[in-house]
């Protein structure tokens, strides 16, 4: 299936530097991976035509929060609900952000338009072949995907991305956020063994983050002073 997306050219020395970086640390941020205006088109699609849904988690798993239900809450109810989510994050794995489940919609036969084109590109040989070359992981055969939107107050606490039976070898983040500032939060943070932040990636328009699984990481809370939403496509490079 042909798609409107294509990779930019990668010089041999750039590929070698990426390979070395991944071998050394298991993570890298690659600038502007898509050719042409691919990233800009995806950003417009996310902002203007994508029905995101807010998600969080509880002791039983992910909880979808329909927009109609959120809209029905009073200001005080919203405040109390948000406070409960943030308090729970002090003791266990927790998150609060918006998602559009690209892979799940494809599996249900409901994915259309530009997101379907993107998923076809991510599962095409050009992209997967490059991912196998850069990571050295020949078992990668597919990529799943979701679009995510982190608004003010959104966050994702520490985890490793490992799930039994999912064959996740690398996680990826295709950044669709222009002109992001460090103080706005939303940083992809890697946890050091000493309890400090070993490294952090700032959202950068069109950049592709790769991180080996398992690896402790989190997304810092988006500041209340953030001037934009943190938008990206995220997923895993998998064996099945």
PDB file of C-alpha atoms in Angstrom:
ATOM      1  CA  UNK A   1       0.000   0.000   0.000  1.00  0.00           C
ATOM      2  CA  UNK A   2       1.466   3.369  -1.016  1.00  0.00           C
ATOM      3  CA  UNK A   3       1.368   6.175   1.549  1.00  0.00           C
ATOM      4  CA  UNK A   4       2.017   9.935   1.435  1.00  0.00           C
ATOM      5  CA  UNK A   5       4.841   9.520   3.951  1.00  0.00           C
ATOM      6  CA  UNK A   6       8.521   8.907   3.304  1.00  0.00           C
ATOM      7  CA  UNK A   7      11.763   8.917   5.260  1.00  0.00           C
ATOM      8  CA  UNK A   8      14.351  11.597   4.718  1.00  0.00           C
ATOM      9  CA  UNK A   9      17.793  10.541   3.562  1.00  0.00           C
ATOM     10  CA  UNK A  10      20.151   9.242   6.255  1.00  0.00           C
ATOM     11  CA  UNK A  11      23.883   9.548   5.616  1.00  0.00           C
ATOM     12  CA  UNK A  12      26.096   6.633   6.562  1.00  0.00           C
ATOM     13  CA  UNK A  13      27.903   8.524   9.311  1.00  0.00           C
ATOM     14  CA  UNK A  14      24.589   9.620  10.848  1.00  0.00           C
ATOM     15  CA  UNK A  15      23.342   6.041  10.905  1.00  0.00           C
ATOM     16  CA  UNK A  16      26.596   4.915  12.500  1.00  0.00           C
ATOM     17  CA  UNK A  17      26.273   7.569  15.217  1.00  0.00           C
ATOM     18  CA  UNK A  18      22.690   6.492  15.968  1.00  0.00           C
ATOM     19  CA  UNK A  19      23.713   2.831  16.163  1.00  0.00           C
ATOM     20  CA  UNK A  20      26.562   3.682  18.541  1.00  0.00           C
ATOM     21  CA  UNK A  21      24.257   5.793  20.720  1.00  0.00           C
ATOM     22  CA  UNK A  22      21.665   3.023  20.989  1.00  0.00           C
ATOM     23  CA  UNK A  23      24.304   0.411  21.767  1.00  0.00           C
ATOM     24  CA  UNK A  24      25.711   2.624  24.516  1.00  0.00           C
ATOM     25  CA  UNK A  25      22.573   3.986  26.203  1.00  0.00           C
ATOM     26  CA  UNK A  26      19.553   2.278  24.638  1.00  0.00           C
ATOM     27  CA  UNK A  27      17.959   5.586  23.647  1.00  0.00           C
ATOM     28  CA  UNK A  28      18.287   8.317  21.048  1.00  0.00           C
ATOM     29  CA  UNK A  29      16.421  11.273  19.576  1.00  0.00           C
ATOM     30  CA  UNK A  30      16.691  11.466  15.777  1.00  0.00           C
ATOM     31  CA  UNK A  31      15.882  14.867  14.229  1.00  0.00           C
ATOM     32  CA  UNK A  32      13.231  15.274  11.504  1.00  0.00           C
ATOM     33  CA  UNK A  33      12.788  11.698  10.284  1.00  0.00           C
ATOM     34  CA  UNK A  34      10.006  12.361   7.760  1.00  0.00           C
ATOM     35  CA  UNK A  35      10.613  13.876   4.349  1.00  0.00           C
ATOM     36  CA  UNK A  36       8.662  16.916   3.199  1.00  0.00           C
ATOM     37  CA  UNK A  37       5.667  18.167   5.174  1.00  0.00           C
ATOM     38  CA  UNK A  38       4.668  14.819   6.675  1.00  0.00           C
ATOM     39  CA  UNK A  39       5.008  15.940  10.300  1.00  0.00           C
ATOM     40  CA  UNK A  40       3.114  19.179   9.649  1.00  0.00           C
ATOM     41  CA  UNK A  41       0.244  17.261   8.051  1.00  0.00           C
ATOM     42  CA  UNK A  42       0.008  14.910  11.015  1.00  0.00           C
ATOM     43  CA  UNK A  43       0.000  17.821  13.449  1.00  0.00           C
ATOM     44  CA  UNK A  44      -2.857  19.474  11.553  1.00  0.00           C
ATOM     45  CA  UNK A  45      -4.766  16.187  11.538  1.00  0.00           C
ATOM     46  CA  UNK A  46      -4.290  15.812  15.291  1.00  0.00           C
ATOM     47  CA  UNK A  47      -5.316  19.362  16.094  1.00  0.00           C
ATOM     48  CA  UNK A  48      -8.237  19.758  13.731  1.00  0.00           C
ATOM     49  CA  UNK A  49      -9.823  16.386  12.986  1.00  0.00           C
ATOM     50  CA  UNK A  50      -8.907  13.811  15.632  1.00  0.00           C
ATOM     51  CA  UNK A  51     -11.386  12.843  18.394  1.00  0.00           C
ATOM     52  CA  UNK A  52      -9.024  12.293  21.306  1.00  0.00           C
ATOM     53  CA  UNK A  53     -10.285  10.672  24.506  1.00  0.00           C
ATOM     54  CA  UNK A  54      -8.874  11.231  27.980  1.00  0.00           C
ATOM     55  CA  UNK A  55      -7.491   8.151  29.740  1.00  0.00           C
ATOM     56  CA  UNK A  56      -6.187   7.342  33.192  1.00  0.00           C
ATOM     57  CA  UNK A  57      -5.771   4.145  35.206  1.00  0.00           C
ATOM     58  CA  UNK A  58      -6.921   2.508  38.417  1.00  0.00           C
ATOM     59  CA  UNK A  59      -6.222  -0.783  40.180  1.00  0.00           C
ATOM     60  CA  UNK A  60      -8.095  -2.693  37.454  1.00  0.00           C
ATOM     61  CA  UNK A  61      -6.394  -1.095  34.448  1.00  0.00           C
ATOM     62  CA  UNK A  62      -7.019   1.700  31.973  1.00  0.00           C
ATOM     63  CA  UNK A  63     -10.091   3.884  32.393  1.00  0.00           C
ATOM     64  CA  UNK A  64     -11.505   5.777  29.405  1.00  0.00           C
ATOM     65  CA  UNK A  65     -13.120   9.098  30.304  1.00  0.00           C
ATOM     66  CA  UNK A  66     -15.732  10.086  27.695  1.00  0.00           C
ATOM     67  CA  UNK A  67     -15.763  13.784  26.890  1.00  0.00           C
ATOM     68  CA  UNK A  68     -19.521  13.958  27.504  1.00  0.00           C
ATOM     69  CA  UNK A  69     -18.974  12.693  31.049  1.00  0.00           C
ATOM     70  CA  UNK A  70     -16.139  15.152  31.678  1.00  0.00           C
ATOM     71  CA  UNK A  71     -18.297  17.992  30.355  1.00  0.00           C
ATOM     72  CA  UNK A  72     -21.077  17.009  32.765  1.00  0.00           C
ATOM     73  CA  UNK A  73     -18.884  17.603  35.825  1.00  0.00           C
ATOM     74  CA  UNK A  74     -19.119  20.809  37.791  1.00  0.00           C
ATOM     75  CA  UNK A  75     -15.988  22.869  38.371  1.00  0.00           C
ATOM     76  CA  UNK A  76     -15.732  21.463  41.893  1.00  0.00           C
ATOM     77  CA  UNK A  77     -16.224  17.880  40.695  1.00  0.00           C
ATOM     78  CA  UNK A  78     -13.492  18.339  38.088  1.00  0.00           C
ATOM     79  CA  UNK A  79     -11.150  19.703  40.731  1.00  0.00           C
ATOM     80  CA  UNK A  80     -11.832  16.798  43.093  1.00  0.00           C
ATOM     81  CA  UNK A  81     -11.464  14.225  40.328  1.00  0.00           C
ATOM     82  CA  UNK A  82      -8.175  15.698  39.164  1.00  0.00           C
ATOM     83  CA  UNK A  83      -6.895  15.866  42.723  1.00  0.00           C
ATOM     84  CA  UNK A  84      -7.716  12.186  43.274  1.00  0.00           C
ATOM     85  CA  UNK A  85      -5.784  11.183  40.147  1.00  0.00           C
ATOM     86  CA  UNK A  86      -2.745  13.222  41.128  1.00  0.00           C
ATOM     87  CA  UNK A  87      -2.789  11.933  44.707  1.00  0.00           C
ATOM     88  CA  UNK A  88      -2.877   8.332  43.482  1.00  0.00           C
ATOM     89  CA  UNK A  89       0.249   9.028  41.407  1.00  0.00           C
ATOM     90  CA  UNK A  90       2.208   9.504  44.632  1.00  0.00           C
ATOM     91  CA  UNK A  91       1.894   5.808  45.452  1.00  0.00           C
ATOM     92  CA  UNK A  92       1.549   3.841  42.205  1.00  0.00           C
ATOM     93  CA  UNK A  93       1.798   3.885  38.432  1.00  0.00           C
ATOM     94  CA  UNK A  94      -0.548   6.512  37.044  1.00  0.00           C
ATOM     95  CA  UNK A  95      -1.166   8.621  33.968  1.00  0.00           C
ATOM     96  CA  UNK A  96      -3.507  11.254  32.610  1.00  0.00           C
ATOM     97  CA  UNK A  97      -3.453  12.214  28.947  1.00  0.00           C
ATOM     98  CA  UNK A  98      -5.527  12.076  25.761  1.00  0.00           C
ATOM     99  CA  UNK A  99      -5.262   9.288  23.210  1.00  0.00           C
ATOM    100  CA  UNK A 100      -6.488   8.295  19.769  1.00  0.00           C
ATOM    101  CA  UNK A 101      -6.011   4.496  19.464  1.00  0.00           C
ATOM    102  CA  UNK A 102      -4.686   4.162  15.901  1.00  0.00           C
ATOM    103  CA  UNK A 103      -3.714   0.488  16.153  1.00  0.00           C
ATOM    104  CA  UNK A 104      -6.900  -0.585  17.922  1.00  0.00           C
ATOM    105  CA  UNK A 105      -9.055   1.200  15.338  1.00  0.00           C
ATOM    106  CA  UNK A 106      -7.140  -0.521  12.539  1.00  0.00           C
ATOM    107  CA  UNK A 107      -7.715  -3.913  14.167  1.00  0.00           C
ATOM    108  CA  UNK A 108     -11.430  -3.110  14.362  1.00  0.00           C
ATOM    109  CA  UNK A 109     -11.541  -2.062  10.698  1.00  0.00           C
ATOM    110  CA  UNK A 110     -12.443   1.523  11.619  1.00  0.00           C
ATOM    111  CA  UNK A 111      -9.236   3.447  10.875  1.00  0.00           C
ATOM    112  CA  UNK A 112      -9.424   5.906   7.985  1.00  0.00           C
ATOM    113  CA  UNK A 113      -7.584   8.741   6.313  1.00  0.00           C
ATOM    114  CA  UNK A 114      -4.174  10.053   7.250  1.00  0.00           C
ATOM    115  CA  UNK A 115      -3.805   7.915  10.369  1.00  0.00           C
ATOM    116  CA  UNK A 116      -4.357   4.782   8.280  1.00  0.00           C
ATOM    117  CA  UNK A 117      -1.712   6.041   5.849  1.00  0.00           C
ATOM    118  CA  UNK A 118       0.702   6.638   8.717  1.00  0.00           C
ATOM    119  CA  UNK A 119       0.189   3.165  10.175  1.00  0.00           C
ATOM    120  CA  UNK A 120       0.829   1.643   6.747  1.00  0.00           C
ATOM    121  CA  UNK A 121       4.054   3.653   6.512  1.00  0.00           C
ATOM    122  CA  UNK A 122       5.177   2.606   9.997  1.00  0.00           C
ATOM    123  CA  UNK A 123       4.641  -1.038   9.024  1.00  0.00           C
ATOM    124  CA  UNK A 124       6.262  -0.713   5.610  1.00  0.00           C
ATOM    125  CA  UNK A 125       9.673  -2.147   4.856  1.00  0.00           C
ATOM    126  CA  UNK A 126      11.339   1.267   4.458  1.00  0.00           C
ATOM    127  CA  UNK A 127      10.591   2.241   8.068  1.00  0.00           C
ATOM    128  CA  UNK A 128      10.865  -1.178   9.703  1.00  0.00           C
ATOM    129  CA  UNK A 129      14.030  -1.962   7.757  1.00  0.00           C
ATOM    130  CA  UNK A 130      15.646   1.236   9.006  1.00  0.00           C
ATOM    131  CA  UNK A 131      14.543   0.456  12.557  1.00  0.00           C
ATOM    132  CA  UNK A 132      16.120  -3.011  12.374  1.00  0.00           C
ATOM    133  CA  UNK A 133      19.326  -1.496  11.008  1.00  0.00           C
ATOM    134  CA  UNK A 134      19.560   1.207  13.668  1.00  0.00           C
ATOM    135  CA  UNK A 135      18.615  -0.966  16.629  1.00  0.00           C
ATOM    136  CA  UNK A 136      20.294  -4.191  15.528  1.00  0.00           C
ATOM    137  CA  UNK A 137      17.066  -5.967  16.489  1.00  0.00           C
ATOM    138  CA  UNK A 138      16.210  -8.295  13.603  1.00  0.00           C
ATOM    139  CA  UNK A 139      13.103  -9.625  15.358  1.00  0.00           C
ATOM    140  CA  UNK A 140      11.174  -6.377  14.747  1.00  0.00           C
ATOM    141  CA  UNK A 141       8.339  -7.119  12.309  1.00  0.00           C
ATOM    142  CA  UNK A 142       5.629  -4.562  13.149  1.00  0.00           C
ATOM    143  CA  UNK A 143       4.822  -1.243  14.798  1.00  0.00           C
ATOM    144  CA  UNK A 144       1.648  -0.439  16.700  1.00  0.00           C
ATOM    145  CA  UNK A 145       0.602   3.179  17.283  1.00  0.00           C
ATOM    146  CA  UNK A 146      -1.533   5.675  19.124  1.00  0.00           C
ATOM    147  CA  UNK A 147      -1.727   9.445  18.854  1.00  0.00           C
ATOM    148  CA  UNK A 148      -1.300  11.146  22.223  1.00  0.00           C
ATOM    149  CA  UNK A 149      -2.006  14.642  23.468  1.00  0.00           C
ATOM    150  CA  UNK A 150      -0.662  15.924  26.772  1.00  0.00           C
ATOM    151  CA  UNK A 151      -2.466  19.056  27.860  1.00  0.00           C
ATOM    152  CA  UNK A 152      -1.770  21.156  30.951  1.00  0.00           C
ATOM    153  CA  UNK A 153      -1.621  18.817  33.938  1.00  0.00           C
ATOM    154  CA  UNK A 154      -1.087  15.644  31.883  1.00  0.00           C
ATOM    155  CA  UNK A 155       1.631  13.211  32.989  1.00  0.00           C
ATOM    156  CA  UNK A 156       2.888   9.620  32.890  1.00  0.00           C
ATOM    157  CA  UNK A 157       4.712   8.178  35.891  1.00  0.00           C
ATOM    158  CA  UNK A 158       7.649   5.796  35.857  1.00  0.00           C
ATOM    159  CA  UNK A 159       7.443   2.445  34.066  1.00  0.00           C
ATOM    160  CA  UNK A 160       9.574   0.239  31.787  1.00  0.00           C
ATOM    161  CA  UNK A 161       7.137  -0.584  28.909  1.00  0.00           C
ATOM    162  CA  UNK A 162       7.661  -4.330  29.387  1.00  0.00           C
ATOM    163  CA  UNK A 163       4.487  -6.421  29.133  1.00  0.00           C
ATOM    164  CA  UNK A 164       4.650 -10.220  29.015  1.00  0.00           C
ATOM    165  CA  UNK A 165       3.699 -11.625  25.617  1.00  0.00           C
ATOM    166  CA  UNK A 166       3.802  -8.297  23.732  1.00  0.00           C
ATOM    167  CA  UNK A 167       7.301  -8.772  22.225  1.00  0.00           C
ATOM    168  CA  UNK A 168       8.140  -5.089  22.630  1.00  0.00           C
ATOM    169  CA  UNK A 169      11.763  -4.497  21.650  1.00  0.00           C
ATOM    170  CA  UNK A 170      11.827  -0.709  21.310  1.00  0.00           C
ATOM    171  CA  UNK A 171       9.398   2.081  22.082  1.00  0.00           C
ATOM    172  CA  UNK A 172       9.177   5.036  19.732  1.00  0.00           C
ATOM    173  CA  UNK A 173       7.810   8.578  19.904  1.00  0.00           C
ATOM    174  CA  UNK A 174       7.219  10.582  16.732  1.00  0.00           C
ATOM    175  CA  UNK A 175       7.131  14.149  18.043  1.00  0.00           C
ATOM    176  CA  UNK A 176       4.538  16.494  16.528  1.00  0.00           C
ATOM    177  CA  UNK A 177       5.068  19.474  18.810  1.00  0.00           C
ATOM    178  CA  UNK A 178       6.657  22.665  17.436  1.00  0.00           C
ATOM    179  CA  UNK A 179       8.586  25.252  19.476  1.00  0.00           C
ATOM    180  CA  UNK A 180       8.369  23.491  22.835  1.00  0.00           C
ATOM    181  CA  UNK A 181      10.047  25.024  25.883  1.00  0.00           C
ATOM    182  CA  UNK A 182      11.818  23.007  28.577  1.00  0.00           C
ATOM    183  CA  UNK A 183       9.971  24.729  31.418  1.00  0.00           C
ATOM    184  CA  UNK A 184       6.620  23.600  29.968  1.00  0.00           C
ATOM    185  CA  UNK A 185       7.340  20.054  31.186  1.00  0.00           C
ATOM    186  CA  UNK A 186       6.253  17.072  29.108  1.00  0.00           C
ATOM    187  CA  UNK A 187       9.849  15.827  28.991  1.00  0.00           C
ATOM    188  CA  UNK A 188      10.610  12.182  28.263  1.00  0.00           C
ATOM    189  CA  UNK A 189      12.782  11.437  31.285  1.00  0.00           C
ATOM    190  CA  UNK A 190      15.046   8.428  31.766  1.00  0.00           C
ATOM    191  CA  UNK A 191      15.580   7.270  35.338  1.00  0.00           C
ATOM    192  CA  UNK A 192      19.093   6.634  36.585  1.00  0.00           C
ATOM    193  CA  UNK A 193      20.027   3.908  39.049  1.00  0.00           C
ATOM    194  CA  UNK A 194      21.063   6.648  41.495  1.00  0.00           C
ATOM    195  CA  UNK A 195      17.555   8.118  41.687  1.00  0.00           C
ATOM    196  CA  UNK A 196      18.408  11.081  39.456  1.00  0.00           C
ATOM    197  CA  UNK A 197      17.316  11.877  35.907  1.00  0.00           C
ATOM    198  CA  UNK A 198      19.928  10.227  33.695  1.00  0.00           C
ATOM    199  CA  UNK A 199      18.750  12.073  30.583  1.00  0.00           C
ATOM    200  CA  UNK A 200      15.672  13.842  29.223  1.00  0.00           C
ATOM    201  CA  UNK A 201      14.385  14.453  25.694  1.00  0.00           C
ATOM    202  CA  UNK A 202      12.542  17.685  24.946  1.00  0.00           C
ATOM    203  CA  UNK A 203       9.700  17.444  22.381  1.00  0.00           C
ATOM    204  CA  UNK A 204      11.058  18.548  18.985  1.00  0.00           C
ATOM    205  CA  UNK A 205       8.927  18.797  15.860  1.00  0.00           C
ATOM    206  CA  UNK A 206       9.357  15.758  13.606  1.00  0.00           C
ATOM    207  CA  UNK A 207      11.987  14.078  15.795  1.00  0.00           C
ATOM    208  CA  UNK A 208      11.827  10.339  16.487  1.00  0.00           C
ATOM    209  CA  UNK A 209      12.696   9.082  19.968  1.00  0.00           C
ATOM    210  CA  UNK A 210      13.764   5.438  20.265  1.00  0.00           C
ATOM    211  CA  UNK A 211      14.219   3.638  23.573  1.00  0.00           C
ATOM    212  CA  UNK A 212      15.082   0.039  24.252  1.00  0.00           C
ATOM    213  CA  UNK A 213      12.559  -1.977  26.281  1.00  0.00           C
ATOM    214  CA  UNK A 214      12.709  -2.458  29.237  1.00  0.00           C
ATOM    215  CA  UNK A 215      14.007   0.909  30.437  1.00  0.00           C
ATOM    216  CA  UNK A 216      12.680   3.032  33.331  1.00  0.00           C
ATOM    217  CA  UNK A 217      11.224   6.306  32.066  1.00  0.00           C
ATOM    218  CA  UNK A 218       8.364   8.748  32.559  1.00  0.00           C
ATOM    219  CA  UNK A 219       6.823  11.887  31.058  1.00  0.00           C
ATOM    220  CA  UNK A 220       6.980  14.882  33.375  1.00  0.00           C
ATOM    221  CA  UNK A 221       3.771  16.765  34.057  1.00  0.00           C
ATOM    222  CA  UNK A 222       2.918  19.444  31.520  1.00  0.00           C
ATOM    223  CA  UNK A 223       3.084  22.789  33.286  1.00  0.00           C
ATOM    224  CA  UNK A 224       0.003  24.916  33.897  1.00  0.00           C
ATOM    225  CA  UNK A 225       1.903  27.668  32.067  1.00  0.00           C
ATOM    226  CA  UNK A 226       2.510  25.560  28.928  1.00  0.00           C
ATOM    227  CA  UNK A 227       1.687  27.472  25.771  1.00  0.00           C
ATOM    228  CA  UNK A 228       0.724  24.450  23.662  1.00  0.00           C
ATOM    229  CA  UNK A 229      -0.294  20.790  23.799  1.00  0.00           C
ATOM    230  CA  UNK A 230       2.381  18.079  23.618  1.00  0.00           C
ATOM    231  CA  UNK A 231       1.272  15.957  20.645  1.00  0.00           C
ATOM    232  CA  UNK A 232       2.972  12.826  19.342  1.00  0.00           C
ATOM    233  CA  UNK A 233       2.482   9.385  17.863  1.00  0.00           C
ATOM    234  CA  UNK A 234       3.773   6.676  20.164  1.00  0.00           C
ATOM    235  CA  UNK A 235       4.013   2.914  20.066  1.00  0.00           C
ATOM    236  CA  UNK A 236       6.310  -0.069  20.117  1.00  0.00           C
ATOM    237  CA  UNK A 237       8.456  -1.863  17.578  1.00  0.00           C
ATOM    238  CA  UNK A 238       7.403  -5.442  18.155  1.00  0.00           C
ATOM    239  CA  UNK A 239       7.930  -9.022  17.153  1.00  0.00           C
ATOM    240  CA  UNK A 240       4.211  -9.764  16.923  1.00  0.00           C
TER     241      UNK A 240
END
